[in-house]
Coordinates of C-alpha atoms and ligand atoms in Angstrom, one line a residue:
M1 CA 30.2 -157.1 -52.4
A2 CA 32.4 -158.4 -55.1
Q3 CA 35.0 -155.9 -56.2
A4 CA 36.8 -155.7 -59.5
Q5 CA 40.5 -156.1 -59.1
L6 CA 43.5 -156.4 -61.2
P7 CA 44.6 -160.0 -61.5
V8 CA 47.8 -161.1 -63.3
G9 CA 47.3 -160.8 -67.0
T10 CA 49.2 -160.2 -70.2
P11 CA 52.3 -158.0 -69.5
L12 CA 52.7 -154.6 -71.1
T13 CA 53.6 -155.2 -74.7
T14 CA 55.2 -151.9 -75.5
P15 CA 57.5 -151.0 -72.6
E16 CA 58.4 -147.6 -74.0
P17 CA 55.2 -145.9 -75.2
E18 CA 56.0 -143.8 -78.2
H19 CA 53.9 -140.8 -77.1
P20 CA 54.2 -138.8 -73.9
Q21 CA 51.5 -138.5 -71.2
A22 CA 50.1 -135.1 -70.5
W23 CA 51.7 -133.9 -67.3
K24 CA 50.9 -130.2 -67.2
W25 CA 47.9 -128.2 -68.3
Y26 CA 49.8 -126.8 -71.4
D27 CA 50.4 -130.4 -72.6
Y28 CA 46.8 -130.5 -73.5
F29 CA 47.5 -127.9 -76.3
T30 CA 49.7 -130.4 -78.2
F31 CA 49.0 -133.1 -80.7
N32 CA 48.8 -136.1 -78.4
V33 CA 47.5 -139.5 -79.5
D34 CA 46.6 -140.9 -76.0
H35 CA 42.8 -141.5 -75.9
K36 CA 42.6 -140.0 -72.4
V37 CA 44.3 -136.8 -73.4
I38 CA 42.0 -136.6 -76.4
G39 CA 38.9 -137.2 -74.3
I40 CA 39.8 -134.4 -72.0
Q41 CA 40.7 -132.1 -74.9
Y42 CA 37.2 -132.8 -76.3
L43 CA 35.5 -132.1 -73.0
V44 CA 37.3 -128.9 -72.2
T45 CA 37.0 -127.5 -75.7
A46 CA 33.3 -128.4 -75.9
F47 CA 32.7 -126.8 -72.5
F48 CA 34.4 -123.6 -73.7
F49 CA 32.0 -123.5 -76.7
Y50 CA 29.1 -124.2 -74.3
L51 CA 30.0 -121.0 -72.5
V52 CA 30.1 -119.1 -75.8
G53 CA 26.8 -120.5 -77.0
G54 CA 25.3 -119.9 -73.5
L55 CA 26.3 -116.2 -73.6
M56 CA 24.5 -115.9 -77.0
A57 CA 21.4 -117.5 -75.4
V58 CA 21.5 -115.0 -72.5
A59 CA 21.8 -112.1 -74.9
M60 CA 18.8 -113.5 -76.9
R61 CA 16.8 -113.8 -73.7
A62 CA 17.7 -110.3 -72.7
E63 CA 16.4 -109.1 -76.0
L64 CA 13.2 -111.1 -75.5
A65 CA 12.6 -109.7 -72.0
T66 CA 10.5 -107.0 -73.6
A67 CA 8.3 -107.1 -76.7
D68 CA 10.3 -104.7 -78.8
S69 CA 13.8 -104.8 -80.1
D70 CA 16.1 -102.9 -77.7
V71 CA 19.1 -105.1 -76.9
L72 CA 20.1 -106.7 -80.2
N73 CA 19.2 -105.5 -83.7
P74 CA 17.2 -108.1 -85.6
N75 CA 20.2 -109.2 -87.8
L76 CA 22.4 -109.7 -84.8
Y77 CA 19.5 -111.6 -83.1
N78 CA 19.4 -113.9 -86.1
A79 CA 23.1 -114.4 -86.1
F80 CA 23.0 -115.3 -82.4
L81 CA 20.1 -117.6 -82.9
T82 CA 21.8 -119.5 -85.7
N83 CA 25.1 -119.8 -84.0
H84 CA 23.7 -120.6 -80.6
G85 CA 21.8 -123.6 -82.0
T86 CA 24.7 -124.7 -84.1
I87 CA 27.3 -124.4 -81.3
M88 CA 25.1 -126.1 -78.8
I89 CA 24.6 -129.1 -81.0
F90 CA 27.7 -129.5 -83.1
L91 CA 30.4 -128.1 -80.8
W92 CA 29.1 -128.9 -77.4
I93 CA 26.8 -131.9 -76.9
V94 CA 28.0 -134.2 -79.8
P95 CA 31.7 -133.6 -79.2
A96 CA 31.4 -133.8 -75.4
A97 CA 29.3 -136.9 -75.2
I98 CA 30.9 -138.9 -78.0
G99 CA 34.3 -137.4 -78.4
G100 CA 34.9 -136.6 -74.7
F101 CA 33.3 -139.5 -72.8
G102 CA 33.5 -141.9 -75.6
N103 CA 37.2 -141.5 -76.1
Y104 CA 38.1 -141.4 -72.5
L105 CA 36.0 -144.4 -71.4
V106 CA 35.6 -146.9 -74.3
P107 CA 39.2 -148.2 -74.3
L108 CA 39.2 -148.3 -70.5
M109 CA 35.9 -150.1 -70.4
V110 CA 36.8 -152.7 -72.9
G111 CA 40.3 -153.3 -71.5
A112 CA 42.2 -151.8 -74.5
R113 CA 45.4 -149.8 -74.4
D114 CA 44.1 -147.1 -76.7
M115 CA 41.7 -146.5 -79.5
A116 CA 42.2 -148.6 -82.7
F117 CA 43.6 -145.7 -84.7
P118 CA 45.2 -143.2 -82.3
K119 CA 46.4 -140.8 -84.9
L120 CA 43.1 -140.6 -86.7
N121 CA 41.6 -140.0 -83.3
A122 CA 43.8 -137.0 -82.6
L123 CA 43.1 -135.7 -86.1
A124 CA 39.4 -136.0 -85.5
F125 CA 39.7 -133.9 -82.4
W126 CA 41.8 -131.2 -84.1
L127 CA 39.2 -130.5 -86.7
N128 CA 37.0 -129.0 -83.9
P129 CA 38.9 -125.9 -83.0
P130 CA 39.1 -124.6 -86.6
A131 CA 35.4 -125.4 -87.0
G132 CA 34.6 -123.3 -83.9
A133 CA 36.9 -120.5 -85.1
L134 CA 35.0 -120.5 -88.5
L135 CA 31.7 -120.1 -86.7
I136 CA 32.8 -117.4 -84.3
G137 CA 34.8 -115.7 -87.1
S138 CA 31.6 -115.6 -89.2
F139 CA 30.4 -112.7 -87.0
F140 CA 33.0 -110.5 -88.7
F141 CA 31.3 -111.2 -92.0
G142 CA 27.7 -110.4 -90.9
G143 CA 26.9 -113.7 -89.2
A144 CA 24.9 -116.6 -90.7
Q145 CA 21.2 -115.5 -90.6
S146 CA 19.1 -118.5 -91.5
G147 CA 18.9 -120.6 -88.3
W148 CA 20.7 -123.8 -87.6
T149 CA 18.6 -125.6 -90.3
S150 CA 19.7 -123.2 -93.0
Y151 CA 16.7 -123.9 -95.2
P152 CA 16.7 -122.6 -98.7
P153 CA 15.4 -120.3 -100.1
L154 CA 15.9 -118.3 -96.9
S155 CA 19.6 -119.3 -96.7
L156 CA 20.1 -118.4 -100.4
I157 CA 18.4 -115.0 -100.0
T158 CA 20.4 -114.1 -96.9
A159 CA 23.5 -115.8 -98.1
N160 CA 26.8 -114.0 -97.4
T161 CA 30.4 -115.1 -96.7
A162 CA 29.3 -116.0 -93.1
Q163 CA 26.8 -118.5 -94.5
S164 CA 29.5 -120.3 -96.4
M165 CA 31.8 -120.3 -93.3
W166 CA 28.9 -121.8 -91.4
I167 CA 28.6 -124.6 -93.9
L168 CA 32.4 -125.3 -94.0
S169 CA 32.3 -125.4 -90.2
I170 CA 29.6 -128.0 -90.1
V171 CA 31.3 -130.1 -92.8
L172 CA 34.5 -130.1 -90.6
V173 CA 32.7 -131.3 -87.5
G174 CA 30.8 -133.8 -89.6
T175 CA 34.1 -135.2 -90.9
S176 CA 35.4 -135.3 -87.4
S177 CA 32.4 -137.3 -86.3
I178 CA 32.7 -139.8 -89.1
M179 CA 36.4 -140.4 -88.2
G180 CA 35.5 -140.9 -84.6
A181 CA 32.6 -143.2 -85.4
L182 CA 34.8 -145.5 -87.4
N183 CA 37.3 -145.6 -84.7
F184 CA 34.8 -146.6 -82.0
V185 CA 33.3 -149.4 -84.1
V186 CA 36.7 -150.9 -84.8
T187 CA 37.8 -150.4 -81.2
I188 CA 34.8 -152.1 -79.7
L189 CA 34.7 -155.0 -82.2
K190 CA 38.4 -155.7 -82.3
M191 CA 40.0 -154.6 -79.0
K192 CA 37.7 -155.8 -76.3
I193 CA 39.6 -158.2 -74.1
P194 CA 38.9 -161.8 -75.1
S195 CA 37.4 -162.8 -71.7
M196 CA 34.7 -160.1 -72.0
R197 CA 31.5 -161.6 -73.4
W198 CA 29.2 -159.4 -75.4
D199 CA 26.7 -159.5 -72.5
Q200 CA 29.5 -158.2 -70.2
L201 CA 30.2 -155.2 -72.4
P202 CA 29.3 -152.1 -70.3
L203 CA 26.1 -150.4 -71.5
F204 CA 27.9 -147.2 -72.3
C205 CA 29.9 -149.1 -74.9
W206 CA 26.7 -150.5 -76.4
A207 CA 25.4 -147.0 -76.6
I208 CA 28.6 -145.7 -78.3
M209 CA 28.4 -148.6 -80.8
A210 CA 24.8 -147.7 -81.7
T211 CA 25.7 -144.0 -81.9
S212 CA 28.7 -144.7 -84.2
L213 CA 26.7 -146.9 -86.6
L214 CA 24.0 -144.2 -86.8
A215 CA 26.6 -141.4 -87.4
L216 CA 28.2 -143.5 -90.2
V217 CA 24.9 -143.8 -92.0
S218 CA 23.5 -140.3 -91.5
T219 CA 26.4 -137.8 -91.4
P220 CA 27.5 -138.1 -95.0
V221 CA 23.9 -137.2 -96.1
L222 CA 24.1 -133.9 -94.2
A223 CA 27.5 -133.2 -95.7
A224 CA 26.1 -133.8 -99.2
G225 CA 23.1 -131.5 -98.7
L226 CA 25.3 -128.7 -97.3
I227 CA 27.9 -129.0 -100.0
L228 CA 25.2 -128.7 -102.6
L229 CA 23.9 -125.6 -100.8
L230 CA 27.5 -124.2 -100.8
F231 CA 27.6 -124.7 -104.5
D232 CA 24.2 -122.9 -104.9
I233 CA 25.6 -120.0 -102.9
N234 CA 29.0 -119.7 -104.5
F235 CA 29.2 -121.4 -107.8
G236 CA 25.9 -120.7 -109.6
T237 CA 24.3 -124.1 -109.4
S238 CA 20.6 -124.4 -108.7
F239 CA 20.0 -127.5 -106.8
F240 CA 17.7 -125.7 -104.3
K241 CA 16.8 -122.5 -106.2
P242 CA 13.0 -122.7 -106.9
D243 CA 13.1 -120.1 -109.6
A244 CA 15.8 -122.0 -111.5
G245 CA 14.1 -125.5 -111.3
G246 CA 15.7 -126.4 -107.9
N247 CA 13.8 -128.2 -105.2
V248 CA 13.8 -126.8 -101.7
V249 CA 12.0 -129.8 -100.1
I250 CA 14.9 -132.1 -101.2
Y251 CA 17.1 -130.0 -99.0
Q252 CA 14.8 -130.6 -96.0
H253 CA 14.9 -134.3 -96.6
L254 CA 18.7 -134.4 -96.8
F255 CA 18.9 -132.1 -93.7
W256 CA 16.5 -134.1 -91.5
F257 CA 17.8 -137.5 -92.7
Y258 CA 20.8 -136.5 -90.6
S259 CA 19.4 -134.1 -88.1
H260 CA 16.7 -136.3 -86.8
P261 CA 19.1 -139.1 -86.1
A262 CA 21.4 -136.4 -84.6
V263 CA 19.1 -136.2 -81.7
Y264 CA 19.9 -139.8 -81.0
L265 CA 23.6 -139.1 -81.6
M266 CA 23.2 -136.7 -78.7
I267 CA 21.0 -138.7 -76.4
L268 CA 22.2 -142.3 -76.9
P269 CA 25.6 -141.7 -75.3
I270 CA 23.9 -139.9 -72.5
F271 CA 21.6 -142.9 -72.1
G272 CA 24.8 -144.9 -71.8
V273 CA 26.1 -142.6 -69.1
M274 CA 22.8 -143.0 -67.2
S275 CA 23.1 -146.8 -67.4
E276 CA 26.5 -146.6 -65.8
I277 CA 25.7 -144.1 -63.1
I278 CA 22.4 -145.4 -61.8
P279 CA 23.4 -148.9 -60.8
I280 CA 26.6 -147.7 -59.1
H281 CA 25.0 -144.9 -57.1
A282 CA 21.9 -147.1 -56.3
R283 CA 24.2 -150.1 -55.6
K284 CA 22.0 -152.5 -57.4
P285 CA 22.5 -154.6 -60.5
I286 CA 21.0 -152.9 -63.5
F287 CA 17.5 -154.0 -64.3
G288 CA 17.1 -155.4 -67.8
Y289 CA 20.7 -155.3 -69.2
K290 CA 19.7 -156.9 -72.5
A291 CA 16.6 -154.7 -72.9
I292 CA 18.8 -151.6 -72.5
A293 CA 21.4 -152.9 -74.9
Y294 CA 18.9 -153.9 -77.6
S295 CA 16.8 -150.8 -77.2
S296 CA 19.9 -148.7 -78.1
M297 CA 20.1 -150.7 -81.3
A298 CA 16.3 -150.4 -81.9
I299 CA 16.3 -146.7 -81.4
C300 CA 19.2 -146.4 -83.9
A301 CA 17.3 -148.5 -86.5
V302 CA 13.8 -147.0 -86.1
G303 CA 15.3 -143.5 -85.7
L304 CA 16.3 -143.6 -89.3
F305 CA 12.7 -143.8 -90.4
V306 CA 11.1 -140.9 -88.7
W307 CA 12.8 -137.8 -90.2
V308 CA 9.7 -136.6 -92.0
H309 CA 8.0 -135.6 -88.7
H310 CA 10.0 -132.4 -89.1
M311 CA 8.2 -131.8 -92.4
F312 CA 4.6 -132.3 -91.7
T313 CA 3.9 -128.7 -92.8
S314 CA 6.1 -128.9 -95.9
G315 CA 3.4 -130.1 -98.2
T316 CA 3.8 -133.7 -97.1
P317 CA 0.8 -135.8 -98.3
P318 CA -1.6 -137.2 -95.6
W319 CA -0.7 -140.9 -96.1
M320 CA 3.0 -140.0 -95.5
R321 CA 2.1 -138.0 -92.4
M322 CA 0.4 -141.0 -91.1
F323 CA 3.3 -143.3 -91.8
F324 CA 5.8 -140.9 -90.1
T325 CA 3.5 -140.3 -87.1
I326 CA 3.3 -144.0 -86.5
S327 CA 7.0 -144.6 -86.9
T328 CA 7.7 -141.7 -84.6
L329 CA 5.5 -143.0 -81.9
I330 CA 7.2 -146.4 -82.2
V331 CA 10.5 -144.8 -81.1
A332 CA 8.8 -144.0 -77.8
V333 CA 8.7 -147.8 -77.1
P334 CA 12.5 -148.6 -76.8
T335 CA 13.0 -145.2 -75.1
G336 CA 10.3 -146.1 -72.6
V337 CA 12.0 -149.5 -72.1
K338 CA 15.1 -147.7 -71.0
I339 CA 13.4 -145.3 -68.7
F340 CA 11.5 -148.2 -67.1
S341 CA 14.7 -150.1 -66.6
W342 CA 16.4 -147.2 -64.8
V343 CA 13.4 -146.6 -62.6
A344 CA 13.3 -150.3 -61.8
T345 CA 17.0 -150.1 -61.0
L346 CA 16.4 -147.3 -58.6
W347 CA 13.5 -149.0 -57.0
G348 CA 14.5 -150.4 -53.6
G349 CA 18.2 -149.4 -54.2
K350 CA 20.4 -148.0 -51.5
I351 CA 20.6 -144.7 -53.3
R352 CA 23.5 -142.3 -52.6
Y353 CA 22.4 -138.8 -53.4
T354 CA 25.7 -137.7 -54.9
S355 CA 25.8 -134.9 -57.4
A356 CA 26.1 -137.4 -60.2
M357 CA 23.0 -139.2 -59.0
L358 CA 21.1 -135.9 -58.6
F359 CA 21.8 -134.9 -62.1
A360 CA 20.8 -138.4 -63.3
V361 CA 17.5 -138.3 -61.5
G362 CA 17.0 -134.7 -62.6
L363 CA 17.5 -135.9 -66.2
L364 CA 14.9 -138.7 -65.8
S365 CA 12.2 -136.2 -64.7
M366 CA 13.0 -133.5 -67.3
F367 CA 13.6 -136.0 -70.1
F368 CA 10.2 -137.5 -69.3
L369 CA 8.5 -134.2 -69.8
G370 CA 10.5 -133.6 -73.0
G371 CA 9.5 -137.0 -74.2
L372 CA 5.8 -136.3 -73.6
S373 CA 5.8 -133.0 -75.6
G374 CA 7.8 -135.0 -78.2
V375 CA 5.1 -137.5 -78.6
T376 CA 2.6 -134.7 -79.0
L377 CA 4.8 -133.1 -81.6
G378 CA 5.3 -136.3 -83.5
T379 CA 1.6 -136.6 -84.0
A380 CA 0.8 -134.7 -87.2
P381 CA -2.4 -132.9 -86.2
V382 CA -0.8 -131.4 -83.0
D383 CA 2.4 -130.5 -84.8
I384 CA 0.5 -128.6 -87.5
H385 CA -1.1 -126.6 -84.8
V386 CA 2.0 -125.6 -82.8
H387 CA 4.6 -125.8 -85.6
D388 CA 7.2 -123.0 -85.3
T389 CA 5.9 -121.8 -82.0
Y390 CA 7.6 -121.7 -78.7
Y391 CA 6.0 -125.1 -77.9
V392 CA 8.7 -126.5 -80.1
V393 CA 11.4 -124.4 -78.4
A394 CA 10.2 -125.7 -75.0
H395 CA 10.2 -129.3 -76.2
F396 CA 13.7 -129.4 -77.6
H397 CA 15.2 -127.6 -74.7
Y398 CA 13.7 -130.1 -72.3
V399 CA 15.3 -132.8 -74.3
L400 CA 18.6 -131.1 -75.0
F401 CA 19.1 -129.3 -71.7
G402 CA 17.1 -131.6 -69.4
G403 CA 18.3 -134.7 -71.3
S404 CA 21.7 -134.0 -72.7
V405 CA 23.3 -131.3 -70.6
F406 CA 22.1 -132.9 -67.3
G407 CA 23.6 -136.2 -68.5
L408 CA 27.0 -134.5 -69.4
Y409 CA 27.1 -133.0 -65.9
A410 CA 26.2 -136.3 -64.3
G411 CA 29.0 -137.9 -66.2
I412 CA 31.5 -135.2 -65.2
Y413 CA 30.7 -135.6 -61.5
H414 CA 30.9 -139.4 -61.8
W415 CA 34.2 -139.7 -63.8
F416 CA 36.1 -136.6 -62.7
P417 CA 37.8 -138.6 -60.0
K418 CA 39.0 -141.1 -62.6
M419 CA 40.1 -138.5 -65.0
T420 CA 41.9 -136.2 -62.6
G421 CA 42.6 -138.4 -59.5
R422 CA 40.7 -135.9 -57.4
M423 CA 37.2 -135.5 -56.0
L424 CA 34.9 -132.7 -56.8
N425 CA 33.3 -130.9 -53.9
E426 CA 29.9 -132.4 -53.3
F427 CA 28.4 -129.4 -51.5
W428 CA 29.0 -127.1 -54.5
G429 CA 28.0 -129.9 -56.8
K430 CA 24.6 -129.8 -55.1
V431 CA 24.3 -126.1 -55.3
H432 CA 25.1 -126.4 -59.0
F433 CA 22.4 -129.0 -59.4
V434 CA 19.7 -127.0 -57.6
L435 CA 20.4 -123.8 -59.5
T436 CA 20.5 -125.7 -62.8
F437 CA 17.3 -127.5 -62.1
I438 CA 15.4 -124.4 -61.0
G439 CA 16.9 -122.4 -63.9
T440 CA 16.0 -124.9 -66.6
N441 CA 12.4 -125.3 -65.5
L442 CA 11.9 -121.6 -65.0
T443 CA 13.3 -120.8 -68.5
F444 CA 11.6 -123.5 -70.5
L445 CA 8.4 -124.6 -68.7
P446 CA 6.6 -121.4 -69.4
M447 CA 7.5 -121.7 -73.1
H448 CA 5.0 -124.5 -73.5
Q449 CA 2.3 -122.0 -72.6
L450 CA 3.7 -119.3 -74.9
G451 CA 3.6 -121.8 -77.8
L452 CA 0.1 -122.9 -77.1
Q453 CA -0.9 -119.2 -77.1
G454 CA 0.7 -118.8 -80.5
M455 CA 4.0 -117.0 -79.9
P456 CA 6.2 -117.7 -83.0
R457 CA 9.8 -118.8 -82.6
R458 CA 12.8 -117.2 -84.2
V459 CA 11.6 -113.6 -83.7
A460 CA 13.3 -110.8 -81.9
M461 CA 10.1 -108.8 -81.4
Y462 CA 6.7 -110.1 -80.4
D463 CA 3.1 -109.2 -79.5
P464 CA 3.1 -107.4 -76.0
Q465 CA 0.5 -109.9 -74.7
F466 CA 3.4 -112.4 -74.3
E467 CA 5.6 -110.1 -72.3
S468 CA 4.9 -111.3 -68.7
I469 CA 5.6 -115.0 -69.5
N470 CA 8.7 -114.0 -71.4
K471 CA 10.0 -112.1 -68.4
L472 CA 9.9 -115.3 -66.4
C473 CA 11.9 -117.2 -69.1
T474 CA 14.5 -114.5 -69.1
I475 CA 14.9 -114.6 -65.3
G476 CA 15.3 -118.3 -65.6
A477 CA 18.0 -117.9 -68.2
F478 CA 19.9 -115.6 -65.8
V479 CA 19.7 -118.2 -63.1
L480 CA 21.0 -120.8 -65.5
A481 CA 23.9 -118.6 -66.6
F482 CA 24.7 -118.0 -62.9
S483 CA 24.5 -121.8 -62.2
V484 CA 27.7 -122.3 -64.2
V485 CA 29.8 -120.3 -61.7
P486 CA 29.9 -122.8 -58.8
F487 CA 30.5 -125.6 -61.3
L488 CA 33.5 -123.8 -63.0
I489 CA 35.0 -122.8 -59.6
N490 CA 34.6 -126.4 -58.3
I491 CA 36.2 -127.9 -61.4
I492 CA 39.2 -125.5 -61.4
W493 CA 39.8 -125.7 -57.7
S494 CA 39.3 -129.5 -57.3
W495 CA 41.5 -130.3 -60.3
S496 CA 44.5 -128.9 -58.6
K497 CA 43.6 -129.0 -54.9
G498 CA 40.7 -131.4 -54.4
P499 CA 41.1 -134.4 -52.0
K500 CA 42.7 -137.4 -53.6
A501 CA 40.2 -139.8 -55.1
G502 CA 41.7 -143.2 -55.0
D503 CA 41.3 -145.8 -57.8
N504 CA 37.6 -146.6 -57.2
P505 CA 35.8 -144.0 -55.1
W506 CA 32.2 -145.2 -56.0
G507 CA 32.9 -148.9 -55.8
G508 CA 32.4 -149.4 -59.5
L509 CA 32.8 -152.8 -61.2
S510 CA 33.6 -151.9 -64.8
L511 CA 37.2 -152.1 -65.9
E512 CA 38.0 -148.3 -65.8
W513 CA 37.8 -148.6 -62.0
T514 CA 40.6 -151.3 -61.9
T515 CA 43.4 -148.9 -62.8
A516 CA 44.9 -145.9 -61.2
S517 CA 43.2 -142.5 -61.1
P518 CA 44.2 -140.9 -63.4
P519 CA 45.2 -144.0 -65.4
M520 CA 48.8 -144.4 -66.5
I521 CA 49.8 -144.3 -70.1
E522 CA 48.4 -147.4 -71.9
N523 CA 46.0 -147.7 -69.1
W524 CA 47.2 -150.8 -67.1
P525 CA 50.6 -152.3 -66.3
V526 CA 49.2 -155.6 -67.3
L527 CA 46.0 -156.2 -69.3
P528 CA 43.1 -156.8 -67.0
V529 CA 41.1 -160.0 -66.8
L530 CA 37.4 -159.9 -65.8
T531 CA 36.5 -161.2 -62.4
T532 CA 32.9 -159.9 -62.3
G533 CA 30.3 -158.5 -64.7
P534 CA 30.0 -154.7 -64.9
Y535 CA 26.9 -154.6 -62.8
D536 CA 27.2 -157.5 -60.3
F537 CA 26.6 -155.3 -57.3
G538 CA 26.2 -157.3 -54.2
G539 CA 23.1 -158.7 -52.6
P540 CA 19.6 -157.4 -51.9
P541 CA 19.4 -153.8 -50.8
E542 CA 18.9 -154.6 -47.1
D543 CA 22.3 -156.2 -46.5
D544 CA 24.8 -153.6 -45.7
D545 CA 27.9 -155.4 -46.9
D546 CA 29.0 -152.5 -49.1
D547 CA 32.8 -152.0 -48.7
S548 CA 33.3 -148.8 -50.7
D549 CA 34.7 -146.1 -48.6
F550 CA 32.0 -143.6 -49.6
D551 CA 30.0 -141.9 -46.8
D552 CA 26.3 -142.6 -46.9
E553 CA 23.8 -139.8 -46.5
Ligands
HEM1 C1 21.4 -121.4 -71.2 C2 20.4 -122.0 -71.6 C3 19.7 -121.8 -72.9 C4 18.9 -120.7 -73.2 C5 18.5 -119.6 -72.3 C6 18.5 -120.9 -74.6 C7 17.7 -120.0 -75.3 C8 17.4 -120.2 -76.6 C9 16.6 -119.2 -77.4 C10 16.0 -117.9 -76.8 C11 16.5 -119.7 -78.6 C12 15.7 -119.0 -79.8 C13 14.4 -119.7 -80.0 C14 13.8 -119.2 -81.2 O1 13.7 -118.0 -81.4 O2 13.3 -120.0 -82.0 C15 17.1 -120.9 -78.7 C16 17.2 -121.7 -79.8 C17 17.9 -123.0 -79.8 N1 18.6 -123.6 -78.8 FE1 18.8 -122.8 -76.9 N2 19.0 -122.1 -75.1 C18 19.8 -122.6 -74.0 C19 20.5 -123.8 -74.1 C20 20.5 -124.7 -75.2 C21 21.1 -125.9 -75.2 C22 21.9 -126.6 -74.1 C23 20.9 -126.4 -76.5 C24 21.4 -127.7 -77.1 C25 22.2 -128.5 -76.7 C26 20.2 -125.5 -77.2 C27 19.8 -125.7 -78.6 C28 19.1 -124.8 -79.3 C29 18.7 -124.9 -80.7 C30 19.0 -126.1 -81.5 C31 17.9 -123.8 -81.0 C32 17.3 -123.5 -82.4 C33 18.1 -122.6 -83.2 C34 17.4 -122.4 -84.5 O3 16.2 -122.4 -84.5 O4 18.1 -122.1 -85.5 N3 19.9 -124.4 -76.4 N4 17.7 -121.2 -77.4
CU2 CU1 13.0 -135.6 -85.2

């Protein structure tokens, strides 16, 4: 099999890098402009917030184990609900997928020494800790009560200091994500090594490109809506106050014009991760490179025209419901193209069942189910029936947990050797996978049934007829919470004591595998030159000429 290697290229231009590498763990607490340090800062910070948001979820599920309110009082339930959703989206998935993997990998994959604007990059990261502090601090001021959507008039009626802190926190992460998006677009356009043709650009970079363009278009709209809401709460304006001539539906449009595309901000980078992991661990060229690259762009374009499917029950006229049902169903086409391409890549491959691959295949199955319930919800008549029930909660957790979180885990198992120079333990990785897979399905599969039977979402108390199914979900949530333990121990132990990884443990062909693990400052001693495409894995599956040193199962 052809292996990527490091031929003689342009010598290092800046012999004395002006910024230091991170050598010790506490170096990660400093302002460092190296994209690799920033990538790890994003990943670790986001994972910390994931644990916080996860604890809130467990507390909510403990409350929901019985029909009445006994663990959390309803106000605290609302505050946990709001902050759980907000943290999971704005402080975990988006920063980990785009900020973490994007920053770490894009410069390495395109052969650049760093991002285009390293200082802007560091600034973008450092907006995240204060944003998280604002959210968590809001609990001392009663907690934001109105859910992660913060719809007026509810958010105006329940408005308190915490609600304003919530808004400022989202504006901070939004600003961070705009800065990051600009940086990615310029880095990919301008800093790709000249010998790399566009059809040799790794699919992860295509995905980050599509994501960044989408973020640039949609994020400012959310910021605008939230700032108007902040004014209504604090400065006596009435943009969204119905009794003073304001319009609440406008808020919903501004909110969903960002927040629908936000689901692609979360899933497109994960799709990119999938397109890197599947061919390497199936040791086959990716099926349909161009189809995957173009479908990212198509999802990004069509995704901007579907936001009203969140507003079918907001007095939307029937003709508009029809338009947005059809545009929503159209998004299923490019998404289906990707899923088809991955399955075709797996087909007949020499699959290595590594932890990374298990999470990737787990993602495929769970995302498929989430996609199916998504198609049903995108269809106005079904949506009107199950709107604001647990069917919706089941759907978005399949997509977000089964799609995004599984993908982040897959990426961590895959690139941990590159980032730290050490291997993760595969046995504990598999334990982690099995627990996560069982936990996710046990928690969220029964929620479809709850929703079809009519259990409303966002409530701390419910009709006793739903109790037995809710108990199952709560048991699942405890399994999920427990599943993090083997992962955390594995990460901490392997980072300091794991076996050495070598430069290219999986036999990858994209450029990040041509440098040391972890890469030196500025990534390469001399700039790399392409010798193969990123997915030119050798030969048909039967010939066993694989020269990676990885043990087959
Ligand atoms: C440990 C696993 C998780 C459990 C047990 C869990 C549980 C819950 C529960 C009980 C709710 C409240 C549902 C309602 O009353 O409407 C909820 C809402 C939500 N969850 Fe999760 N969740 C988990 C993971 C995640 C992840 C990974 C994400 C996203 C990345 C996420 C995103 C959300 C969102 C956006 C909401 C809606 C909040 C709102 O309506 O304001 N959850 N979750
Ligand atoms: Cu949507």
